[in-house]
PDB file of C-alpha atoms in Angstrom:
ATOM      1  CA  SER A 144      79.578 105.592 100.963  1.00 80.00           C
ATOM      2  CA  ALA A 145      81.120 109.047 100.647  1.00 87.00           C
ATOM      3  CA  VAL A 146      81.167 111.624  97.884  1.00 92.00           C
ATOM      4  CA  ILE A 147      84.496 113.385  97.639  1.00 96.00           C
ATOM      5  CA  SER A 148      85.332 116.431  95.561  1.00 97.00           C
ATOM      6  CA  GLN A 149      88.703 117.983  94.884  1.00 98.00           C
ATOM      7  CA  LYS A 150      89.715 121.405  93.664  1.00 98.00           C
ATOM      8  CA  PRO A 151      91.306 122.143  91.323  1.00 98.00           C
ATOM      9  CA  SER A 152      90.748 119.178  89.030  1.00 97.00           C
ATOM     10  CA  ARG A 153      93.924 120.047  87.199  1.00 97.00           C
ATOM     11  CA  ASP A 154      96.520 122.778  87.058  1.00 98.00           C
ATOM     12  CA  ILE A 155      99.702 123.710  85.269  1.00 98.00           C
ATOM     13  CA  CYS A 156     102.200 125.450  87.509  1.00 97.00           C
ATOM     14  CA  GLN A 157     105.644 126.915  87.190  1.00 97.00           C
ATOM     15  CA  ARG A 158     108.535 125.447  89.095  1.00 97.00           C
ATOM     16  CA  GLY A 159     109.239 127.111  92.414  1.00 97.00           C
ATOM     17  CA  THR A 160     105.606 127.949  93.084  1.00 98.00           C
ATOM     18  CA  SER A 161     103.150 126.224  95.443  1.00 98.00           C
ATOM     19  CA  LEU A 162      99.693 124.797  94.896  1.00 98.00           C
ATOM     20  CA  THR A 163      97.058 124.031  97.509  1.00 98.00           C
ATOM     21  CA  ILE A 164      94.628 121.227  96.732  1.00 98.00           C
ATOM     22  CA  GLN A 165      91.307 121.101  98.510  1.00 98.00           C
ATOM     23  CA  CYS A 166      89.358 117.982  99.435  1.00 98.00           C
ATOM     24  CA  GLN A 167      85.710 118.157 100.513  1.00 98.00           C
ATOM     25  CA  VAL A 168      83.659 115.215 101.775  1.00 97.00           C
ATOM     26  CA  ASP A 169      79.879 115.066 101.995  1.00 95.00           C
ATOM     27  CA  SER A 170      79.922 113.480 105.453  1.00 93.00           C
ATOM     28  CA  GLN A 171      81.985 113.715 108.597  1.00 94.00           C
ATOM     29  CA  VAL A 172      84.942 111.385 108.612  1.00 92.00           C
ATOM     30  CA  THR A 173      87.803 110.930 111.017  1.00 89.00           C
ATOM     31  CA  MET A 174      90.342 109.400 108.673  1.00 87.00           C
ATOM     32  CA  MET A 175      91.541 111.180 105.563  1.00 93.00           C
ATOM     33  CA  PHE A 176      94.500 110.261 103.424  1.00 95.00           C
ATOM     34  CA  TRP A 177      96.494 111.906 100.653  1.00 97.00           C
ATOM     35  CA  TYR A 178      98.017 109.825  97.863  1.00 96.00           C
ATOM     36  CA  ARG A 179     100.205 110.578  94.892  1.00 97.00           C
ATOM     37  CA  GLN A 180      99.927 108.757  91.589  1.00 94.00           C
ATOM     38  CA  GLN A 181     102.756 109.461  89.191  1.00 90.00           C
ATOM     39  CA  PRO A 182     102.060 109.042  85.471  1.00 84.00           C
ATOM     40  CA  GLY A 183     101.279 105.436  84.601  1.00 83.00           C
ATOM     41  CA  GLN A 184     102.017 104.225  88.094  1.00 87.00           C
ATOM     42  CA  SER A 185     100.269 103.073  91.212  1.00 90.00           C
ATOM     43  CA  LEU A 186      99.218 105.097  94.226  1.00 93.00           C
ATOM     44  CA  THR A 187     101.645 105.988  96.987  1.00 93.00           C
ATOM     45  CA  LEU A 188     100.491 107.224 100.358  1.00 93.00           C
ATOM     46  CA  ILE A 189     101.808 110.677 101.251  1.00 96.00           C
ATOM     47  CA  ALA A 190     100.247 111.147 104.663  1.00 95.00           C
ATOM     48  CA  THR A 191      97.371 110.376 106.958  1.00 93.00           C
ATOM     49  CA  ALA A 192      95.396 113.412 108.136  1.00 92.00           C
ATOM     50  CA  ASN A 193      93.105 112.638 111.010  1.00 84.00           C
ATOM     51  CA  GLN A 194      91.121 115.481 112.483  1.00 83.00           C
ATOM     52  CA  GLY A 195      92.453 116.666 115.805  1.00 80.00           C
ATOM     53  CA  SER A 196      96.000 115.449 115.338  1.00 82.00           C
ATOM     54  CA  GLU A 197      99.090 116.248 113.348  1.00 88.00           C
ATOM     55  CA  ALA A 198      99.353 114.616 109.951  1.00 93.00           C
ATOM     56  CA  THR A 199     101.500 111.499 109.809  1.00 93.00           C
ATOM     57  CA  TYR A 200     103.843 111.374 106.828  1.00 95.00           C
ATOM     58  CA  GLU A 201     105.144 108.293 105.077  1.00 94.00           C
ATOM     59  CA  SER A 202     108.803 107.706 104.392  1.00 93.00           C
ATOM     60  CA  GLY A 203     110.002 110.018 101.647  1.00 95.00           C
ATOM     61  CA  PHE A 204     107.456 112.734 102.318  1.00 97.00           C
ATOM     62  CA  VAL A 205     107.989 115.673 104.658  1.00 96.00           C
ATOM     63  CA  ILE A 206     105.777 118.363 106.086  1.00 96.00           C
ATOM     64  CA  ASP A 207     107.810 121.222 104.654  1.00 97.00           C
ATOM     65  CA  LYS A 208     107.188 119.950 101.145  1.00 98.00           C
ATOM     66  CA  PHE A 209     103.607 118.715 101.611  1.00 98.00           C
ATOM     67  CA  PRO A 210     101.954 120.667 104.436  1.00 96.00           C
ATOM     68  CA  ILE A 211      98.468 119.415 105.246  1.00 96.00           C
ATOM     69  CA  SER A 212      95.586 121.053 107.027  1.00 94.00           C
ATOM     70  CA  ARG A 213      92.588 119.290 108.527  1.00 94.00           C
ATOM     71  CA  PRO A 214      90.409 122.006 110.069  1.00 92.00           C
ATOM     72  CA  ASN A 215      87.260 119.897 110.442  1.00 93.00           C
ATOM     73  CA  LEU A 216      85.732 116.500 109.745  1.00 94.00           C
ATOM     74  CA  THR A 217      84.729 117.247 106.158  1.00 95.00           C
ATOM     75  CA  PHE A 218      87.678 119.151 104.712  1.00 96.00           C
ATOM     76  CA  SER A 219      91.413 118.920 104.173  1.00 96.00           C
ATOM     77  CA  THR A 220      94.063 120.620 102.094  1.00 96.00           C
ATOM     78  CA  LEU A 221      97.383 119.429 100.732  1.00 98.00           C
ATOM     79  CA  THR A 222      99.950 121.966  99.578  1.00 98.00           C
ATOM     80  CA  VAL A 223     102.686 121.024  97.166  1.00 98.00           C
ATOM     81  CA  SER A 224     105.456 123.512  97.940  1.00 98.00           C
ATOM     82  CA  ASN A 225     108.347 124.799  95.868  1.00 98.00           C
ATOM     83  CA  MET A 226     107.291 122.614  92.978  1.00 97.00           C
ATOM     84  CA  SER A 227     109.611 120.948  90.500  1.00 97.00           C
ATOM     85  CA  PRO A 228     108.755 118.922  87.372  1.00 96.00           C
ATOM     86  CA  GLU A 229     109.167 115.753  89.457  1.00 95.00           C
ATOM     87  CA  ASP A 230     106.060 116.772  91.386  1.00 97.00           C
ATOM     88  CA  SER A 231     103.944 116.339  88.256  1.00 97.00           C
ATOM     89  CA  SER A 232     101.415 113.729  89.365  1.00 96.00           C
ATOM     90  CA  ILE A 233      97.829 113.085  90.228  1.00 97.00           C
ATOM     91  CA  TYR A 234      97.104 113.857  93.867  1.00 98.00           C
ATOM     92  CA  LEU A 235      94.168 112.046  95.422  1.00 97.00           C
ATOM     93  CA  CYS A 236      92.484 112.357  98.751  1.00 97.00           C
ATOM     94  CA  SER A 237      90.596 109.492 100.280  1.00 96.00           C
ATOM     95  CA  VAL A 238      88.515 108.879 103.353  1.00 94.00           C
ATOM     96  CA  GLY A 239      88.037 105.838 105.519  1.00 87.00           C
ATOM     97  CA  LEU A 240      84.497 104.817 106.379  1.00 81.00           C
ATOM     98  CA  ALA A 241      84.092 101.619 108.329  1.00 74.00           C
ATOM     99  CA  ALA A 242      86.392  99.163 106.596  1.00 74.00           C
ATOM    100  CA  GLU A 243      86.245 100.829 103.193  1.00 81.00           C
ATOM    101  CA  GLN A 244      88.212 103.670 101.705  1.00 87.00           C
ATOM    102  CA  TYR A 245      86.772 106.031  99.110  1.00 91.00           C
ATOM    103  CA  PHE A 246      88.742 108.209  96.731  1.00 95.00           C
ATOM    104  CA  GLY A 247      88.249 111.602  95.247  1.00 96.00           C
ATOM    105  CA  PRO A 248      88.620 112.175  91.482  1.00 96.00           C
ATOM    106  CA  GLY A 249      92.160 113.464  91.877  1.00 97.00           C
ATOM    107  CA  THR A 250      93.993 116.671  90.979  1.00 98.00           C
ATOM    108  CA  ARG A 251      96.226 116.413  87.937  1.00 97.00           C
ATOM    109  CA  LEU A 252      99.261 118.636  88.460  1.00 97.00           C
ATOM    110  CA  THR A 253     101.757 119.490  85.761  1.00 97.00           C
ATOM    111  CA  VAL A 254     104.847 121.457  86.708  1.00 97.00           C
ATOM    112  CA  THR A 255     106.732 123.203  83.939  1.00 96.00           C
TER     113      THR A 255
ATOM    114  CA  GLY B 121     107.016  98.146 104.456  1.00 41.00           C
ATOM    115  CA  GLU B 122     104.552  95.899 102.752  1.00 45.00           C
ATOM    116  CA  SER B 123     105.121  94.862  99.175  1.00 49.00           C
ATOM    117  CA  VAL B 124     102.163  94.241  96.954  1.00 57.00           C
ATOM    118  CA  GLY B 125     102.791  93.424  93.324  1.00 51.00           C
ATOM    119  CA  LEU B 126     101.020  92.225  90.231  1.00 45.00           C
ATOM    120  CA  HIS B 127     102.123  89.529  87.803  1.00 47.00           C
ATOM    121  CA  LEU B 128     100.906  91.084  84.547  1.00 51.00           C
ATOM    122  CA  PRO B 129     100.873  94.778  83.688  1.00 84.00           C
ATOM    123  CA  THR B 130      98.366  94.391  80.814  1.00 91.00           C
ATOM    124  CA  LEU B 131      95.560  92.021  79.968  1.00 93.00           C
ATOM    125  CA  SER B 132      93.392  91.916  76.859  1.00 95.00           C
ATOM    126  CA  VAL B 133      90.234  89.807  76.736  1.00 96.00           C
ATOM    127  CA  GLN B 134      87.382  89.328  74.339  1.00 97.00           C
ATOM    128  CA  GLU B 135      84.032  90.699  75.366  1.00 97.00           C
ATOM    129  CA  GLY B 136      82.051  87.986  77.114  1.00 97.00           C
ATOM    130  CA  ASP B 137      85.100  86.045  78.258  1.00 97.00           C
ATOM    131  CA  ASN B 138      86.183  85.790  81.875  1.00 97.00           C
ATOM    132  CA  SER B 139      89.121  87.863  83.140  1.00 97.00           C
ATOM    133  CA  ILE B 140      91.570  86.921  85.858  1.00 96.00           C
ATOM    134  CA  ILE B 141      93.870  89.500  87.395  1.00 96.00           C
ATOM    135  CA  ASN B 142      96.526  88.321  89.800  1.00 93.00           C
ATOM    136  CA  CYS B 143      98.343  89.940  92.703  1.00 92.00           C
ATOM    137  CA  ALA B 144     101.094  88.806  95.068  1.00 90.00           C
ATOM    138  CA  TYR B 145     101.741  90.207  98.497  1.00 86.00           C
ATOM    139  CA  SER B 146     104.677  89.777 100.813  1.00 80.00           C
ATOM    140  CA  ASN B 147     103.367  90.509 104.316  1.00 81.00           C
ATOM    141  CA  SER B 148     102.013  87.246 105.686  1.00 80.00           C
ATOM    142  CA  ALA B 149     100.445  89.167 108.591  1.00 84.00           C
ATOM    143  CA  SER B 150      98.154  91.134 106.278  1.00 86.00           C
ATOM    144  CA  ASP B 151      94.536  90.498 107.088  1.00 89.00           C
ATOM    145  CA  TYR B 152      92.567  92.677 104.691  1.00 92.00           C
ATOM    146  CA  PHE B 153      92.775  93.120 100.949  1.00 94.00           C
ATOM    147  CA  ILE B 154      90.837  95.245  98.505  1.00 94.00           C
ATOM    148  CA  TRP B 155      90.504  95.405  94.751  1.00 96.00           C
ATOM    149  CA  TYR B 156      90.029  98.780  93.112  1.00 96.00           C
ATOM    150  CA  LYS B 157      89.100  99.770  89.585  1.00 96.00           C
ATOM    151  CA  GLN B 158      90.420 103.014  88.169  1.00 95.00           C
ATOM    152  CA  GLU B 159      89.012 104.425  84.968  1.00 94.00           C
ATOM    153  CA  SER B 160      90.821 107.106  83.059  1.00 90.00           C
ATOM    154  CA  GLY B 161      90.622 110.479  84.773  1.00 88.00           C
ATOM    155  CA  LYS B 162      88.955 109.132  87.887  1.00 92.00           C
ATOM    156  CA  GLY B 163      89.939 108.033  91.344  1.00 93.00           C
ATOM    157  CA  PRO B 164      90.032 104.348  92.295  1.00 94.00           C
ATOM    158  CA  GLN B 165      86.664 102.764  92.878  1.00 94.00           C
ATOM    159  CA  PHE B 166      86.124 100.001  95.425  1.00 92.00           C
ATOM    160  CA  ILE B 167      85.192  96.682  93.809  1.00 94.00           C
ATOM    161  CA  ILE B 168      85.426  93.993  96.429  1.00 95.00           C
ATOM    162  CA  ASP B 169      87.359  93.154  99.559  1.00 94.00           C
ATOM    163  CA  ILE B 170      88.347  90.053 101.446  1.00 95.00           C
ATOM    164  CA  ARG B 171      89.626  89.318 104.909  1.00 94.00           C
ATOM    165  CA  SER B 172      92.322  86.801 105.627  1.00 92.00           C
ATOM    166  CA  ASN B 173      89.919  84.445 107.355  1.00 94.00           C
ATOM    167  CA  MET B 174      88.234  83.826 103.995  1.00 95.00           C
ATOM    168  CA  ASP B 175      89.423  82.077 100.843  1.00 96.00           C
ATOM    169  CA  LYS B 176      86.797  83.381  98.486  1.00 97.00           C
ATOM    170  CA  ARG B 177      84.285  86.159  98.251  1.00 97.00           C
ATOM    171  CA  GLN B 178      81.795  86.825  95.488  1.00 97.00           C
ATOM    172  CA  GLY B 179      80.148  89.976  94.309  1.00 94.00           C
ATOM    173  CA  GLN B 180      78.210  90.885  91.241  1.00 93.00           C
ATOM    174  CA  ARG B 181      80.201  89.329  88.354  1.00 96.00           C
ATOM    175  CA  VAL B 182      83.370  89.504  90.444  1.00 98.00           C
ATOM    176  CA  THR B 183      85.057  86.970  92.667  1.00 98.00           C
ATOM    177  CA  VAL B 184      88.158  87.449  94.776  1.00 97.00           C
ATOM    178  CA  LEU B 185      90.269  84.457  95.753  1.00 97.00           C
ATOM    179  CA  LEU B 186      92.857  84.526  98.491  1.00 96.00           C
ATOM    180  CA  ASN B 187      95.587  81.924  98.843  1.00 94.00           C
ATOM    181  CA  LYS B 188      97.418  82.664 102.070  1.00 91.00           C
ATOM    182  CA  THR B 189      99.828  79.759 101.603  1.00 92.00           C
ATOM    183  CA  VAL B 190     101.447  81.368  98.585  1.00 92.00           C
ATOM    184  CA  LYS B 191     100.369  84.942  99.441  1.00 90.00           C
ATOM    185  CA  HIS B 192      98.403  85.340  96.263  1.00 93.00           C
ATOM    186  CA  LEU B 193      95.236  87.224  95.481  1.00 95.00           C
ATOM    187  CA  SER B 194      93.173  87.145  92.312  1.00 96.00           C
ATOM    188  CA  LEU B 195      90.207  89.002  90.896  1.00 97.00           C
ATOM    189  CA  GLN B 196      87.928  87.179  88.507  1.00 98.00           C
ATOM    190  CA  ILE B 197      85.493  89.101  86.342  1.00 98.00           C
ATOM    191  CA  ALA B 198      82.810  87.039  84.678  1.00 97.00           C
ATOM    192  CA  ALA B 199      81.465  87.850  81.217  1.00 97.00           C
ATOM    193  CA  THR B 200      83.774  90.815  80.789  1.00 97.00           C
ATOM    194  CA  GLN B 201      82.156  93.888  79.257  1.00 97.00           C
ATOM    195  CA  PRO B 202      83.650  96.945  77.528  1.00 96.00           C
ATOM    196  CA  GLY B 203      82.840  98.970  80.637  1.00 96.00           C
ATOM    197  CA  ASP B 204      85.240  96.784  82.569  1.00 97.00           C
ATOM    198  CA  SER B 205      88.187  98.265  80.688  1.00 97.00           C
ATOM    199  CA  ALA B 206      90.261 100.047  83.325  1.00 96.00           C
ATOM    200  CA  VAL B 207      93.324  99.661  85.518  1.00 95.00           C
ATOM    201  CA  TYR B 208      92.820  97.294  88.422  1.00 96.00           C
ATOM    202  CA  PHE B 209      94.780  97.564  91.652  1.00 95.00           C
ATOM    203  CA  CYS B 210      95.001  95.254  94.589  1.00 94.00           C
ATOM    204  CA  ALA B 211      95.646  96.968  97.898  1.00 93.00           C
ATOM    205  CA  GLU B 212      96.635  95.789 101.317  1.00 91.00           C
ATOM    206  CA  LYS B 213      95.466  97.578 104.412  1.00 86.00           C
ATOM    207  CA  GLY B 214      98.155  98.744 106.799  1.00 78.00           C
ATOM    208  CA  GLY B 215      98.029  99.100 110.544  1.00 74.00           C
ATOM    209  CA  ALA B 216      96.940 102.744 110.414  1.00 72.00           C
ATOM    210  CA  ASN B 217      94.068 101.936 108.041  1.00 75.00           C
ATOM    211  CA  ASN B 218      96.083 103.262 105.140  1.00 81.00           C
ATOM    212  CA  LEU B 219      96.464 101.304 101.932  1.00 87.00           C
ATOM    213  CA  PHE B 220      99.476  99.923 100.115  1.00 88.00           C
ATOM    214  CA  PHE B 221      98.761  99.529  96.432  1.00 90.00           C
ATOM    215  CA  GLY B 222     100.128  97.104  93.881  1.00 87.00           C
ATOM    216  CA  THR B 223     101.454  98.277  90.540  1.00 85.00           C
ATOM    217  CA  GLY B 224      98.192  97.830  88.637  1.00 90.00           C
ATOM    218  CA  THR B 225      96.982  95.799  85.653  1.00 93.00           C
ATOM    219  CA  ARG B 226      95.422  97.479  82.633  1.00 94.00           C
ATOM    220  CA  LEU B 227      92.472  95.450  81.387  1.00 96.00           C
ATOM    221  CA  THR B 228      91.373  96.027  77.811  1.00 96.00           C
ATOM    222  CA  VAL B 229      88.159  94.445  76.614  1.00 97.00           C
ATOM    223  CA  ILE B 230      88.023  93.771  72.882  1.00 95.00           C
ATOM    224  CA  PRO B 231      84.502  94.081  71.443  1.00 92.00           C
TER     225      PRO B 231
END
């Protein structure tokens, strides 16, 4: 299994600003993923961030809005840029280990 | 892309009863499915998985059934306990090892 931590756990931000979310894993993993969970809804994949390659974004998500870094096998960041109230969500990172995928506790973002 | 959906958004059961949560998927080529449990304020937690070459898989108090003919997946929880109250998601693994999640079912256990 993997233990995943995220910082911050929650934040309230003003529109037009940016927030960088950090994801730390207790073991080296190749595959990391970022998901968004809007209030009361399911999880939607934002991008796949494998170490050593550019992040791959899903339809509806672009690098300018959600830049991702993956400097090593235990860490990744997701930035939510030029935020609007529609970006208010829980952002979760996850890692793939063997066939399973483990999730961090999420970062609850509120944009005012 | 894949479409994974759930039949019921909410489910209430008496403590001690069995719970059944259903899920439909649309991609007949899908070969791996996972059930997750998400408690309030936490990330999804892996419960049980099943590959398409199986019809049934059992864990501790949980059983997953897969019906490939009708593209239907179910999660059965035996002797439901208050700690089982959560939102349950089925997920389908994509080609890049990413996951496509269903809409979720909120299970409430009545003491």
